[in-house]
DNA sequence: AGACCCTCACTGTAA
DNA sequence: GTGAGGGTCT
């Protein structure tokens, strides 16, 4: 072993012969363990690197792991199978395309495409989009797919009776477009393996060992994929931490950690509880945020400890307004820079991405270099999607959403009516439909369609080979920069983005990748992927900070309704997740933590609201230094529970669920039967006695 | 029929 | 800030 490991880490690296579950706390060196285990297998067990499958949560983590492995083993090539679940699935599906109902060049619909597809379906069915809210429907559909379970539909049978049909039509729309949404990528692998045992076998045979990181944030389908790939062998290690599960809202199922033991008999469990990242003081604040685990989770929960001393207290700072909060952060950063810190040492973590605006403004004013990680991602920008949609469509003319995006872009007089006419002639794809509909169109429309087809034809000829030239051609043929200039005030930024796209495509050319591979990568790109190594302050959501660490961390906006998010008030599980999120935020820090909140905050419409400090602050107030820009700070934080006198039998009212009666209470929660909403467990605060 | 401009409402974390 | 909806102009 080249790197020194502690006893538990070493055990985890050296354990073979039965499945392994590593419960690894924040900062406990789990990446090191996974990397070392890979290196050990290659060096000491003579397993070829490409027979090891390692699945991480982000592309960024995968990339880093690859680099570490390459360095440790002195490889001259990049390991192929260090990847994420979504990329792995896309790879498998392209390789096995002939066994699917898709062709190899299937496209991946991102969230926007999916939502537009749903809107198309709703329009086609003539449904009121007030009742059938596209965003809600997309969520429900995703939930169904993530759990491989349609029973959710029953839940909405009353409010949205047409949901099952929408679901069917949406999937049909995808199939016609040769498109998969994010969930389909995973589901189709499960289907493929279940329906074709010999294919499953061939994939099992490809790998001698499988490792998965961040297991607490895998969903049911991903758990299933793991089971199918491992089969009844024991060559598997998963690493996770139930306390860091922050993605249940998009289908993560922390029970996978519990299920793991059942699905893989004789599982050995190793806990990594020694933290190497944070100081004692930071850890103790973090620990006081997490509520104690109950029931079956009891023995899965970690108690972090550290020998890392540090004089710095964790600070909690109250500021008058959100503006002041941002100013405080900038000033603090500037003064710490004078003490010898680098800009790259800082992260500002926020609960919601729109909170970055104030902070950015103040950093610009102060002249602090910063980078917003995530937010609206590069490939989700309208101008980028526009150009890529042309190429997407040219290479895959079944792609309905790409077609609808570009057919009248820039406006060329092909509107709703013309598209409808063309749709009547749709049989195999939109190019064929355009040709067949051609003679039935008006002279004007014919001319415009002609122009459109010429551009597409050109891309079809050269697109896949010379991506950057093709993109340049599209931009000039459309006079797209001019279009941006006329349409947007911030056109200069957008033009700059287009040029950045050209550069990215140049790189693609250099690396010998095809355009389709590039499209796949871009649609699966993640918030963290944009993270630069530059010496700049990083501003990001707490979610995007998963797995990262920084010497100094600011956590802003600790206000009730913001952090915890207002939506979490309805539901205890969500409130617990907010807690874990706060825990994740604190444990990103190595040396210093500044937690801030504003007593007044402007809403998006400019109104200024009085805020309440986050209820989480109550749990940490004894362990932090409280400061305020007001002389006499009321050191009062919302109690974790206000209505402590609610008892069973009490009649109560809830803002959302209406009237109900309390069945039972425990701690700060009450289980209530509501007249209409049925039985729910609610935090007592959100009940009113009646 | 399509373009364009205005107003209005909404905005959670995301592969 | 963005999209949807409505009204009006070409």
PDB file of C-alpha atoms in Angstrom, chain A residues 25-283:
ATOM      1  CA  UNK A  25     -18.988   9.148   7.135  1.00  0.00           C
ATOM      2  CA  UNK A  26     -18.290  12.555   5.698  1.00  0.00           C
ATOM      3  CA  UNK A  27     -14.580  13.127   5.249  1.00  0.00           C
ATOM      4  CA  UNK A  28     -13.685   9.604   6.314  1.00  0.00           C
ATOM      5  CA  UNK A  29     -11.577   8.943   3.231  1.00  0.00           C
ATOM      6  CA  UNK A  30     -13.950   6.762   1.269  1.00  0.00           C
ATOM      7  CA  UNK A  31     -12.710   7.890  -2.127  1.00  0.00           C
ATOM      8  CA  UNK A  32      -9.272   6.890  -0.983  1.00  0.00           C
ATOM      9  CA  UNK A  33     -10.589   3.490   0.044  1.00  0.00           C
ATOM     10  CA  UNK A  34     -12.349   2.870  -3.260  1.00  0.00           C
ATOM     11  CA  UNK A  35      -9.340   3.988  -5.259  1.00  0.00           C
ATOM     12  CA  UNK A  36      -6.964   1.905  -3.173  1.00  0.00           C
ATOM     13  CA  UNK A  37      -9.198  -1.107  -3.510  1.00  0.00           C
ATOM     14  CA  UNK A  38      -9.151  -0.782  -7.290  1.00  0.00           C
ATOM     15  CA  UNK A  39      -5.382  -0.385  -7.267  1.00  0.00           C
ATOM     16  CA  UNK A  40      -5.019  -3.385  -4.955  1.00  0.00           C
ATOM     17  CA  UNK A  41      -7.131  -5.578  -7.208  1.00  0.00           C
ATOM     18  CA  UNK A  42      -5.094  -4.669 -10.259  1.00  0.00           C
ATOM     19  CA  UNK A  43      -1.705  -4.964  -8.601  1.00  0.00           C
ATOM     20  CA  UNK A  44      -2.185  -7.835  -6.194  1.00  0.00           C
ATOM     21  CA  UNK A  45      -5.044  -9.853  -7.629  1.00  0.00           C
ATOM     22  CA  UNK A  46      -4.096  -9.332 -11.271  1.00  0.00           C
ATOM     23  CA  UNK A  47      -7.541  -8.171 -12.240  1.00  0.00           C
ATOM     24  CA  UNK A  48      -7.348  -6.083 -15.413  1.00  0.00           C
ATOM     25  CA  UNK A  49      -8.503  -2.541 -14.772  1.00  0.00           C
ATOM     26  CA  UNK A  50     -11.187  -2.782 -17.429  1.00  0.00           C
ATOM     27  CA  UNK A  51     -12.774  -5.717 -15.674  1.00  0.00           C
ATOM     28  CA  UNK A  52     -13.526  -3.533 -12.688  1.00  0.00           C
ATOM     29  CA  UNK A  53     -16.728  -1.497 -12.719  1.00  0.00           C
ATOM     30  CA  UNK A  54     -16.726   1.519 -10.397  1.00  0.00           C
ATOM     31  CA  UNK A  55     -19.831   3.677 -10.224  1.00  0.00           C
ATOM     32  CA  UNK A  56     -19.696   7.129  -8.700  1.00  0.00           C
ATOM     33  CA  UNK A  57     -22.336   9.778  -8.184  1.00  0.00           C
ATOM     34  CA  UNK A  58     -20.971  12.472 -10.477  1.00  0.00           C
ATOM     35  CA  UNK A  59     -18.940  12.553 -13.660  1.00  0.00           C
ATOM     36  CA  UNK A  60     -16.563  14.788 -11.798  1.00  0.00           C
ATOM     37  CA  UNK A  61     -15.960  12.144  -9.138  1.00  0.00           C
ATOM     38  CA  UNK A  62     -15.539   9.525 -11.844  1.00  0.00           C
ATOM     39  CA  UNK A  63     -13.008  11.681 -13.630  1.00  0.00           C
ATOM     40  CA  UNK A  64     -11.034  12.237 -10.439  1.00  0.00           C
ATOM     41  CA  UNK A  65     -11.056   8.586  -9.605  1.00  0.00           C
ATOM     42  CA  UNK A  66      -9.852   7.730 -13.093  1.00  0.00           C
ATOM     43  CA  UNK A  67      -7.006  10.176 -12.729  1.00  0.00           C
ATOM     44  CA  UNK A  68      -5.986   8.750  -9.368  1.00  0.00           C
ATOM     45  CA  UNK A  69      -6.073   5.207 -10.698  1.00  0.00           C
ATOM     46  CA  UNK A  70      -4.161   6.157 -13.826  1.00  0.00           C
ATOM     47  CA  UNK A  71      -1.511   7.777 -11.677  1.00  0.00           C
ATOM     48  CA  UNK A  72      -1.278   4.996  -9.132  1.00  0.00           C
ATOM     49  CA  UNK A  73      -1.038   2.279 -11.763  1.00  0.00           C
ATOM     50  CA  UNK A  74       0.967   4.277 -14.282  1.00  0.00           C
ATOM     51  CA  UNK A  75      -1.610   3.554 -16.976  1.00  0.00           C
ATOM     52  CA  UNK A  76      -1.253   4.981 -20.417  1.00  0.00           C
ATOM     53  CA  UNK A  77      -4.973   4.979 -21.116  1.00  0.00           C
ATOM     54  CA  UNK A  78      -8.144   5.930 -19.237  1.00  0.00           C
ATOM     55  CA  UNK A  79      -9.989   3.112 -17.478  1.00  0.00           C
ATOM     56  CA  UNK A  80     -13.253   2.496 -19.305  1.00  0.00           C
ATOM     57  CA  UNK A  81     -15.570   1.482 -16.566  1.00  0.00           C
ATOM     58  CA  UNK A  82     -15.209   4.146 -13.930  1.00  0.00           C
ATOM     59  CA  UNK A  83     -18.422   5.973 -14.556  1.00  0.00           C
ATOM     60  CA  UNK A  84     -21.864   7.009 -13.324  1.00  0.00           C
ATOM     61  CA  UNK A  85     -25.075   4.972 -13.432  1.00  0.00           C
ATOM     62  CA  UNK A  86     -26.546   7.091 -16.208  1.00  0.00           C
ATOM     63  CA  UNK A  87     -23.437   7.025 -18.388  1.00  0.00           C
ATOM     64  CA  UNK A  88     -22.992   3.307 -17.799  1.00  0.00           C
ATOM     65  CA  UNK A  89     -26.581   2.688 -18.833  1.00  0.00           C
ATOM     66  CA  UNK A  90     -26.289   4.787 -21.971  1.00  0.00           C
ATOM     67  CA  UNK A  91     -23.150   2.881 -22.889  1.00  0.00           C
ATOM     68  CA  UNK A  92     -24.766  -0.496 -22.337  1.00  0.00           C
ATOM     69  CA  UNK A  93     -27.842   0.502 -24.317  1.00  0.00           C
ATOM     70  CA  UNK A  94     -25.863   1.742 -27.297  1.00  0.00           C
ATOM     71  CA  UNK A  95     -23.801  -1.418 -27.361  1.00  0.00           C
ATOM     72  CA  UNK A  96     -26.893  -3.590 -27.098  1.00  0.00           C
ATOM     73  CA  UNK A  97     -29.067  -1.419 -29.318  1.00  0.00           C
ATOM     74  CA  UNK A  98     -30.059  -4.223 -31.684  1.00  0.00           C
ATOM     75  CA  UNK A  99     -31.759  -5.955 -28.795  1.00  0.00           C
ATOM     76  CA  UNK A 100     -33.852  -2.915 -27.981  1.00  0.00           C
ATOM     77  CA  UNK A 101     -36.753  -1.173 -29.608  1.00  0.00           C
ATOM     78  CA  UNK A 102     -34.448   1.779 -30.133  1.00  0.00           C
ATOM     79  CA  UNK A 103     -31.816   2.380 -32.731  1.00  0.00           C
ATOM     80  CA  UNK A 104     -28.254   2.950 -31.643  1.00  0.00           C
ATOM     81  CA  UNK A 105     -28.506   6.674 -32.211  1.00  0.00           C
ATOM     82  CA  UNK A 106     -31.330   7.214 -29.704  1.00  0.00           C
ATOM     83  CA  UNK A 107     -31.378  10.676 -28.170  1.00  0.00           C
ATOM     84  CA  UNK A 108     -31.634  11.535 -24.505  1.00  0.00           C
ATOM     85  CA  UNK A 109     -34.403  13.919 -23.565  1.00  0.00           C
ATOM     86  CA  UNK A 110     -33.436  16.287 -20.814  1.00  0.00           C
ATOM     87  CA  UNK A 111     -35.910  17.730 -18.377  1.00  0.00           C
ATOM     88  CA  UNK A 112     -36.968  20.494 -20.719  1.00  0.00           C
ATOM     89  CA  UNK A 113     -37.536  18.121 -23.615  1.00  0.00           C
ATOM     90  CA  UNK A 114     -39.550  15.812 -21.378  1.00  0.00           C
ATOM     91  CA  UNK A 115     -41.681  18.651 -20.144  1.00  0.00           C
ATOM     92  CA  UNK A 116     -42.349  19.848 -23.665  1.00  0.00           C
ATOM     93  CA  UNK A 117     -43.265  16.338 -24.711  1.00  0.00           C
ATOM     94  CA  UNK A 118     -45.756  16.233 -21.855  1.00  0.00           C
ATOM     95  CA  UNK A 119     -47.165  19.564 -22.917  1.00  0.00           C
ATOM     96  CA  UNK A 120     -47.614  18.227 -26.436  1.00  0.00           C
ATOM     97  CA  UNK A 121     -49.484  15.241 -25.050  1.00  0.00           C
ATOM     98  CA  UNK A 122     -51.700  17.463 -22.920  1.00  0.00           C
ATOM     99  CA  UNK A 123     -52.507  19.620 -25.899  1.00  0.00           C
ATOM    100  CA  UNK A 124     -53.263  16.612 -28.033  1.00  0.00           C
ATOM    101  CA  UNK A 125     -55.631  15.338 -25.357  1.00  0.00           C
ATOM    102  CA  UNK A 126     -57.148  18.764 -24.866  1.00  0.00           C
ATOM    103  CA  UNK A 127     -56.523  18.757 -21.147  1.00  0.00           C
ATOM    104  CA  UNK A 128     -56.509  21.804 -18.948  1.00  0.00           C
ATOM    105  CA  UNK A 129     -52.903  22.535 -18.020  1.00  0.00           C
ATOM    106  CA  UNK A 130     -54.131  24.148 -14.815  1.00  0.00           C
ATOM    107  CA  UNK A 131     -55.375  20.790 -13.561  1.00  0.00           C
ATOM    108  CA  UNK A 132     -52.733  18.796 -15.353  1.00  0.00           C
ATOM    109  CA  UNK A 133     -49.633  20.734 -14.510  1.00  0.00           C
ATOM    110  CA  UNK A 134     -46.786  19.585 -16.766  1.00  0.00           C
ATOM    111  CA  UNK A 135     -44.161  19.884 -14.048  1.00  0.00           C
ATOM    112  CA  UNK A 136     -46.241  17.880 -11.599  1.00  0.00           C
ATOM    113  CA  UNK A 137     -46.937  15.241 -14.212  1.00  0.00           C
ATOM    114  CA  UNK A 138     -43.296  14.949 -15.099  1.00  0.00           C
ATOM    115  CA  UNK A 139     -42.536  14.375 -11.445  1.00  0.00           C
ATOM    116  CA  UNK A 140     -45.174  11.700 -11.093  1.00  0.00           C
ATOM    117  CA  UNK A 141     -44.011   9.958 -14.251  1.00  0.00           C
ATOM    118  CA  UNK A 142     -40.453  10.076 -13.007  1.00  0.00           C
ATOM    119  CA  UNK A 143     -41.572   8.657  -9.670  1.00  0.00           C
ATOM    120  CA  UNK A 144     -43.298   5.783 -11.445  1.00  0.00           C
ATOM    121  CA  UNK A 145     -40.229   5.052 -13.487  1.00  0.00           C
ATOM    122  CA  UNK A 146     -37.811   5.385 -10.610  1.00  0.00           C
ATOM    123  CA  UNK A 147     -39.714   2.881  -8.558  1.00  0.00           C
ATOM    124  CA  UNK A 148     -40.829   0.608 -11.390  1.00  0.00           C
ATOM    125  CA  UNK A 149     -44.247   0.916  -9.857  1.00  0.00           C
ATOM    126  CA  UNK A 150     -47.370   2.361 -11.386  1.00  0.00           C
ATOM    127  CA  UNK A 151     -49.391   2.314  -8.199  1.00  0.00           C
ATOM    128  CA  UNK A 152     -48.689   6.023  -7.743  1.00  0.00           C
ATOM    129  CA  UNK A 153     -51.256   6.520 -10.478  1.00  0.00           C
ATOM    130  CA  UNK A 154     -54.009   5.352  -8.153  1.00  0.00           C
ATOM    131  CA  UNK A 155     -53.116   8.133  -5.796  1.00  0.00           C
ATOM    132  CA  UNK A 156     -54.007  10.678  -8.461  1.00  0.00           C
ATOM    133  CA  UNK A 157     -56.957   8.747  -9.867  1.00  0.00           C
ATOM    134  CA  UNK A 158     -59.327  11.312  -8.425  1.00  0.00           C
ATOM    135  CA  UNK A 159     -57.559  14.584  -9.196  1.00  0.00           C
ATOM    136  CA  UNK A 160     -56.021  13.549 -12.512  1.00  0.00           C
ATOM    137  CA  UNK A 161     -58.044  10.676 -13.972  1.00  0.00           C
ATOM    138  CA  UNK A 162     -56.322  10.946 -17.343  1.00  0.00           C
ATOM    139  CA  UNK A 163     -52.888  10.413 -15.889  1.00  0.00           C
ATOM    140  CA  UNK A 164     -52.529   6.775 -16.966  1.00  0.00           C
ATOM    141  CA  UNK A 165     -53.294   7.753 -20.549  1.00  0.00           C
ATOM    142  CA  UNK A 166     -50.880  10.673 -20.400  1.00  0.00           C
ATOM    143  CA  UNK A 167     -48.227   8.287 -19.129  1.00  0.00           C
ATOM    144  CA  UNK A 168     -48.839   5.932 -22.013  1.00  0.00           C
ATOM    145  CA  UNK A 169     -48.898   8.670 -24.616  1.00  0.00           C
ATOM    146  CA  UNK A 170     -45.777  10.285 -23.226  1.00  0.00           C
ATOM    147  CA  UNK A 171     -43.886   7.025 -23.499  1.00  0.00           C
ATOM    148  CA  UNK A 172     -45.244   6.577 -26.984  1.00  0.00           C
ATOM    149  CA  UNK A 173     -44.069  10.047 -27.903  1.00  0.00           C
ATOM    150  CA  UNK A 174     -40.585   9.155 -26.670  1.00  0.00           C
ATOM    151  CA  UNK A 175     -40.559   5.888 -28.591  1.00  0.00           C
ATOM    152  CA  UNK A 176     -41.607   7.613 -31.815  1.00  0.00           C
ATOM    153  CA  UNK A 177     -38.840  10.147 -31.318  1.00  0.00           C
ATOM    154  CA  UNK A 178     -36.291   7.419 -30.669  1.00  0.00           C
ATOM    155  CA  UNK A 179     -35.724   9.191 -27.372  1.00  0.00           C
ATOM    156  CA  UNK A 180     -35.228   8.164 -23.776  1.00  0.00           C
ATOM    157  CA  UNK A 181     -35.641  10.325 -20.730  1.00  0.00           C
ATOM    158  CA  UNK A 182     -33.204  10.098 -17.827  1.00  0.00           C
ATOM    159  CA  UNK A 183     -35.204   7.392 -16.095  1.00  0.00           C
ATOM    160  CA  UNK A 184     -35.595   5.329 -19.266  1.00  0.00           C
ATOM    161  CA  UNK A 185     -31.841   5.015 -19.511  1.00  0.00           C
ATOM    162  CA  UNK A 186     -31.834   3.051 -16.279  1.00  0.00           C
ATOM    163  CA  UNK A 187     -35.097   1.208 -16.774  1.00  0.00           C
ATOM    164  CA  UNK A 188     -34.173  -0.037 -20.200  1.00  0.00           C
ATOM    165  CA  UNK A 189     -31.040  -1.641 -18.835  1.00  0.00           C
ATOM    166  CA  UNK A 190     -33.125  -3.500 -16.271  1.00  0.00           C
ATOM    167  CA  UNK A 191     -35.575  -4.566 -18.972  1.00  0.00           C
ATOM    168  CA  UNK A 192     -32.781  -5.627 -21.277  1.00  0.00           C
ATOM    169  CA  UNK A 193     -31.114  -7.767 -18.619  1.00  0.00           C
ATOM    170  CA  UNK A 194     -34.336  -9.272 -17.343  1.00  0.00           C
ATOM    171  CA  UNK A 195     -35.609 -10.193 -20.768  1.00  0.00           C
ATOM    172  CA  UNK A 196     -32.314 -11.450 -22.129  1.00  0.00           C
ATOM    173  CA  UNK A 197     -30.517 -13.652 -19.629  1.00  0.00           C
ATOM    174  CA  UNK A 198     -27.712 -14.312 -22.077  1.00  0.00           C
ATOM    175  CA  UNK A 199     -27.040 -10.574 -22.451  1.00  0.00           C
ATOM    176  CA  UNK A 200     -27.147 -10.183 -18.692  1.00  0.00           C
ATOM    177  CA  UNK A 201     -24.674 -13.036 -18.424  1.00  0.00           C
ATOM    178  CA  UNK A 202     -22.350 -11.418 -20.934  1.00  0.00           C
ATOM    179  CA  UNK A 203     -22.302  -8.218 -18.901  1.00  0.00           C
ATOM    180  CA  UNK A 204     -21.735 -10.133 -15.689  1.00  0.00           C
ATOM    181  CA  UNK A 205     -18.823 -11.831 -17.394  1.00  0.00           C
ATOM    182  CA  UNK A 206     -17.333  -8.514 -18.375  1.00  0.00           C
ATOM    183  CA  UNK A 207     -16.680  -7.542 -14.772  1.00  0.00           C
ATOM    184  CA  UNK A 208     -14.767  -9.268 -12.021  1.00  0.00           C
ATOM    185  CA  UNK A 209     -15.613  -6.667  -9.430  1.00  0.00           C
ATOM    186  CA  UNK A 210     -18.181  -3.912  -8.938  1.00  0.00           C
ATOM    187  CA  UNK A 211     -17.955  -0.898  -6.629  1.00  0.00           C
ATOM    188  CA  UNK A 212     -20.613   1.744  -6.048  1.00  0.00           C
ATOM    189  CA  UNK A 213     -20.150   5.008  -4.203  1.00  0.00           C
ATOM    190  CA  UNK A 214     -22.840   7.215  -2.563  1.00  0.00           C
ATOM    191  CA  UNK A 215     -25.127   4.236  -2.183  1.00  0.00           C
ATOM    192  CA  UNK A 216     -27.569   6.121   0.010  1.00  0.00           C
ATOM    193  CA  UNK A 217     -28.507   8.217  -3.010  1.00  0.00           C
ATOM    194  CA  UNK A 218     -29.193   5.410  -5.453  1.00  0.00           C
ATOM    195  CA  UNK A 219     -32.732   4.695  -6.509  1.00  0.00           C
ATOM    196  CA  UNK A 220     -34.533   1.412  -6.776  1.00  0.00           C
ATOM    197  CA  UNK A 221     -33.718   0.943 -10.438  1.00  0.00           C
ATOM    198  CA  UNK A 222     -30.035   1.543  -9.846  1.00  0.00           C
ATOM    199  CA  UNK A 223     -30.100  -0.995  -7.007  1.00  0.00           C
ATOM    200  CA  UNK A 224     -31.708  -3.408  -9.447  1.00  0.00           C
ATOM    201  CA  UNK A 225     -29.040  -2.764 -12.074  1.00  0.00           C
ATOM    202  CA  UNK A 226     -26.375  -3.526  -9.499  1.00  0.00           C
ATOM    203  CA  UNK A 227     -28.087  -6.783  -8.561  1.00  0.00           C
ATOM    204  CA  UNK A 228     -28.368  -7.808 -12.193  1.00  0.00           C
ATOM    205  CA  UNK A 229     -24.728  -7.069 -12.951  1.00  0.00           C
ATOM    206  CA  UNK A 230     -23.365  -8.754  -9.843  1.00  0.00           C
ATOM    207  CA  UNK A 231     -25.743 -11.715  -9.993  1.00  0.00           C
ATOM    208  CA  UNK A 232     -25.180 -14.227  -7.260  1.00  0.00           C
ATOM    209  CA  UNK A 233     -21.504 -13.510  -6.996  1.00  0.00           C
ATOM    210  CA  UNK A 234     -19.951 -11.749  -4.047  1.00  0.00           C
ATOM    211  CA  UNK A 235     -17.611  -9.438  -5.924  1.00  0.00           C
ATOM    212  CA  UNK A 236     -19.229  -6.221  -4.834  1.00  0.00           C
ATOM    213  CA  UNK A 237     -18.538  -3.281  -2.554  1.00  0.00           C
ATOM    214  CA  UNK A 238     -20.924  -0.420  -1.949  1.00  0.00           C
ATOM    215  CA  UNK A 239     -20.090   2.683   0.023  1.00  0.00           C
ATOM    216  CA  UNK A 240     -22.611   5.005   1.568  1.00  0.00           C
ATOM    217  CA  UNK A 241     -23.707   7.113   4.471  1.00  0.00           C
ATOM    218  CA  UNK A 242     -27.362   7.227   5.467  1.00  0.00           C
ATOM    219  CA  UNK A 243     -26.808  10.612   7.084  1.00  0.00           C
ATOM    220  CA  UNK A 244     -25.832  12.126   3.783  1.00  0.00           C
ATOM    221  CA  UNK A 245     -28.865  11.052   1.816  1.00  0.00           C
ATOM    222  CA  UNK A 246     -30.124  14.233   0.183  1.00  0.00           C
ATOM    223  CA  UNK A 247     -31.794  13.058  -2.989  1.00  0.00           C
ATOM    224  CA  UNK A 248     -34.945  11.211  -1.955  1.00  0.00           C
ATOM    225  CA  UNK A 249     -36.937  13.870  -3.787  1.00  0.00           C
ATOM    226  CA  UNK A 250     -35.621  12.537  -7.041  1.00  0.00           C
ATOM    227  CA  UNK A 251     -36.124   8.921  -6.146  1.00  0.00           C
ATOM    228  CA  UNK A 252     -33.115   8.081  -4.024  1.00  0.00           C
ATOM    229  CA  UNK A 253     -33.980   5.227  -1.747  1.00  0.00           C
ATOM    230  CA  UNK A 254     -31.706   5.013   1.302  1.00  0.00           C
ATOM    231  CA  UNK A 255     -33.341   1.692   2.121  1.00  0.00           C
ATOM    232  CA  UNK A 256     -31.107   0.298  -0.599  1.00  0.00           C
ATOM    233  CA  UNK A 257     -28.445   0.245   2.079  1.00  0.00           C
ATOM    234  CA  UNK A 258     -30.615  -1.941   4.268  1.00  0.00           C
ATOM    235  CA  UNK A 259     -31.735  -4.040   1.318  1.00  0.00           C
ATOM    236  CA  UNK A 260     -28.158  -4.602   0.299  1.00  0.00           C
ATOM    237  CA  UNK A 261     -27.630  -6.981   3.185  1.00  0.00           C
ATOM    238  CA  UNK A 262     -30.715  -8.936   2.222  1.00  0.00           C
ATOM    239  CA  UNK A 263     -29.963  -9.070  -1.458  1.00  0.00           C
ATOM    240  CA  UNK A 264     -26.339  -9.963  -0.930  1.00  0.00           C
ATOM    241  CA  UNK A 265     -26.095 -12.567   1.797  1.00  0.00           C
ATOM    242  CA  UNK A 266     -23.073 -12.720   4.076  1.00  0.00           C
ATOM    243  CA  UNK A 267     -22.446  -9.020   3.631  1.00  0.00           C
ATOM    244  CA  UNK A 268     -19.621  -7.706   5.726  1.00  0.00           C
ATOM    245  CA  UNK A 269     -20.132  -4.238   7.168  1.00  0.00           C
ATOM    246  CA  UNK A 270     -17.268  -1.892   7.886  1.00  0.00           C
ATOM    247  CA  UNK A 271     -17.713   1.541   9.379  1.00  0.00           C
ATOM    248  CA  UNK A 272     -15.417   4.443   8.677  1.00  0.00           C
ATOM    249  CA  UNK A 273     -16.054   6.912  11.456  1.00  0.00           C
ATOM    250  CA  UNK A 274     -12.822   8.732  11.721  1.00  0.00           C
ATOM    251  CA  UNK A 275     -13.058  12.067   9.985  1.00  0.00           C
ATOM    252  CA  UNK A 276      -9.929  13.565   8.461  1.00  0.00           C
ATOM    253  CA  UNK A 277     -11.483  16.681   7.077  1.00  0.00           C
ATOM    254  CA  UNK A 278     -13.000  18.924   9.696  1.00  0.00           C
ATOM    255  CA  UNK A 279     -11.938  20.282  13.044  1.00  0.00           C
ATOM    256  CA  UNK A 280     -13.477  18.960  16.215  1.00  0.00           C
ATOM    257  CA  UNK A 281     -15.577  22.077  16.614  1.00  0.00           C
ATOM    258  CA  UNK A 282     -17.041  21.806  13.144  1.00  0.00           C
ATOM    259  CA  UNK A 283     -17.835  18.157  13.654  1.00  0.00           C
TER     260      UNK A 283
END
